[in-house]
Short mmCIF file of C-alpha atoms in Angstrom, two decimals:
data_model
loop_
_atom_site.label_atom_id
_atom_site.label_comp_id
_atom_site.label_asym_id
_atom_site.label_seq_id
_atom_site.Cartn_x
_atom_site.Cartn_y
_atom_site.Cartn_z
CA MET A 16 114.32 120.64 174.78
CA ARG A 17 113.90 122.72 171.64
CA ASP A 18 114.17 119.58 169.51
CA ARG A 19 111.34 117.93 171.44
CA ILE A 20 109.13 121.02 171.04
CA ALA A 21 109.92 121.22 167.31
CA GLN A 22 109.12 117.52 166.91
CA LEU A 23 105.84 117.99 168.81
CA PHE A 24 104.76 120.90 166.60
CA THR A 25 105.71 118.97 163.45
CA TRP A 26 103.71 115.96 164.62
CA LEU A 27 100.69 118.15 165.50
CA ARG A 28 100.84 119.88 162.13
CA LEU A 29 100.86 116.53 160.32
CA VAL A 30 98.04 115.09 162.43
CA LEU A 31 95.72 118.07 162.68
CA ALA A 32 96.29 119.86 159.37
CA PRO A 33 94.14 118.69 156.45
CA GLN A 34 96.13 116.64 154.01
CA PRO A 35 95.98 117.37 150.28
CA PRO A 36 94.46 114.55 148.26
CA ARG A 37 97.07 111.98 147.36
CA ARG A 38 97.84 111.25 143.78
CA LEU A 39 97.79 107.66 142.71
CA GLY A 40 101.18 106.08 142.24
CA ARG A 41 102.25 104.94 138.80
CA HIS A 42 102.33 101.31 139.87
CA SER A 43 99.14 101.21 141.94
CA ALA A 44 96.27 99.05 140.72
CA ALA A 45 93.89 102.00 140.59
CA HIS A 46 96.27 104.03 138.42
CA LEU A 47 96.88 101.13 136.05
CA ALA A 48 93.12 100.53 135.78
CA GLU A 49 92.62 104.15 134.73
CA GLN A 50 95.11 103.91 131.91
CA THR A 51 93.76 102.99 128.51
CA THR A 52 95.95 100.51 126.78
CA GLN A 53 96.59 101.31 123.14
CA PRO A 54 98.63 98.87 121.11
CA GLU A 55 102.08 100.00 120.11
CA PRO A 56 102.47 100.53 116.37
CA VAL A 57 104.31 97.60 114.84
CA SER A 58 107.24 98.44 112.63
CA PRO A 59 107.48 96.42 109.41
CA TRP A 60 111.21 96.10 110.10
CA CYS A 61 110.43 93.92 113.13
CA ALA A 62 108.77 91.21 111.04
CA PRO A 63 110.91 88.30 109.82
CA TRP A 64 112.03 88.21 106.20
CA GLN A 65 109.19 86.96 104.00
CA GLY A 66 111.10 86.51 100.75
CA PRO A 67 112.98 83.50 99.43
CA SER A 68 116.33 82.53 100.87
CA ALA A 69 119.55 83.45 99.13
CA ALA A 70 120.20 79.77 98.31
CA THR A 71 116.81 79.48 96.57
CA VAL A 72 117.43 82.59 94.47
CA ARG A 73 120.96 81.42 93.52
CA GLU A 74 119.56 78.08 92.39
CA ILE A 75 116.94 79.78 90.20
CA PHE A 76 119.54 81.98 88.53
CA ARG A 77 121.91 79.02 87.96
CA GLU A 78 119.24 76.87 86.29
CA GLY A 79 118.61 79.25 83.38
CA ALA A 80 122.24 80.09 82.60
CA GLU A 81 122.45 78.06 79.37
CA LEU A 82 119.33 79.58 77.77
CA SER A 83 119.15 82.52 75.40
CA PRO A 84 118.63 85.93 77.07
CA LEU A 85 114.89 86.06 76.26
CA GLN A 86 114.29 82.46 77.38
CA ARG A 87 116.41 83.02 80.49
CA GLU A 88 114.31 86.02 81.59
CA ARG A 89 111.12 84.06 80.99
CA TRP A 90 112.55 81.08 82.88
CA TRP A 91 113.47 83.26 85.84
CA ALA A 92 110.06 84.97 85.85
CA THR A 93 108.32 81.57 85.80
CA ALA A 94 110.54 80.11 88.53
CA PHE A 95 109.92 83.12 90.79
CA ALA A 96 106.17 82.99 90.05
CA GLU A 97 106.12 79.35 91.21
CA ILE A 98 107.37 80.40 94.65
CA GLY A 99 105.05 83.43 94.78
CA ILE A 100 107.49 86.24 93.93
CA ASP A 101 106.71 88.85 91.26
CA TYR A 102 109.82 89.07 89.06
CA ASP A 103 109.17 92.26 87.14
CA HIS A 104 112.70 93.67 86.98
CA PRO A 105 114.66 91.94 84.23
CA THR A 106 118.41 91.91 84.75
CA ILE A 107 119.29 92.49 81.10
CA ASN A 108 117.89 94.61 78.30
CA ILE A 109 115.93 92.11 76.20
CA THR A 110 115.07 94.49 73.36
CA PRO A 111 118.25 96.03 71.98
CA VAL A 112 118.14 99.64 70.84
CA ARG A 113 118.73 99.85 67.10
CA GLY A 114 118.54 102.82 64.87
CA PRO A 115 120.63 105.28 62.93
CA GLY A 116 124.02 105.77 64.50
CA VAL A 117 123.78 102.76 66.84
CA ALA A 118 126.25 99.97 66.29
CA ALA A 119 124.75 96.49 66.53
#
């Protein structure tokens, strides 16, 4: 009997008592409409590689192997410029350091 009375009082409290305003659920259409969509920042590491392939670079370095060091650097810079790459880091020291106390 007590269970029935407790259930009756619980039901009456839920029916007659004023309910607090309900919050919108995270997945409801109204809640999603309220949200402002801002694009996620794109990491540059997510983009595909934009440079030349390893095979292309190997071929460029093989082609100028028989030239003198100065001509070879110029050849490599020209070959990279043709494919749109700025080759500004020479691999060898073109101008040797000479002066007193330096062996040539």
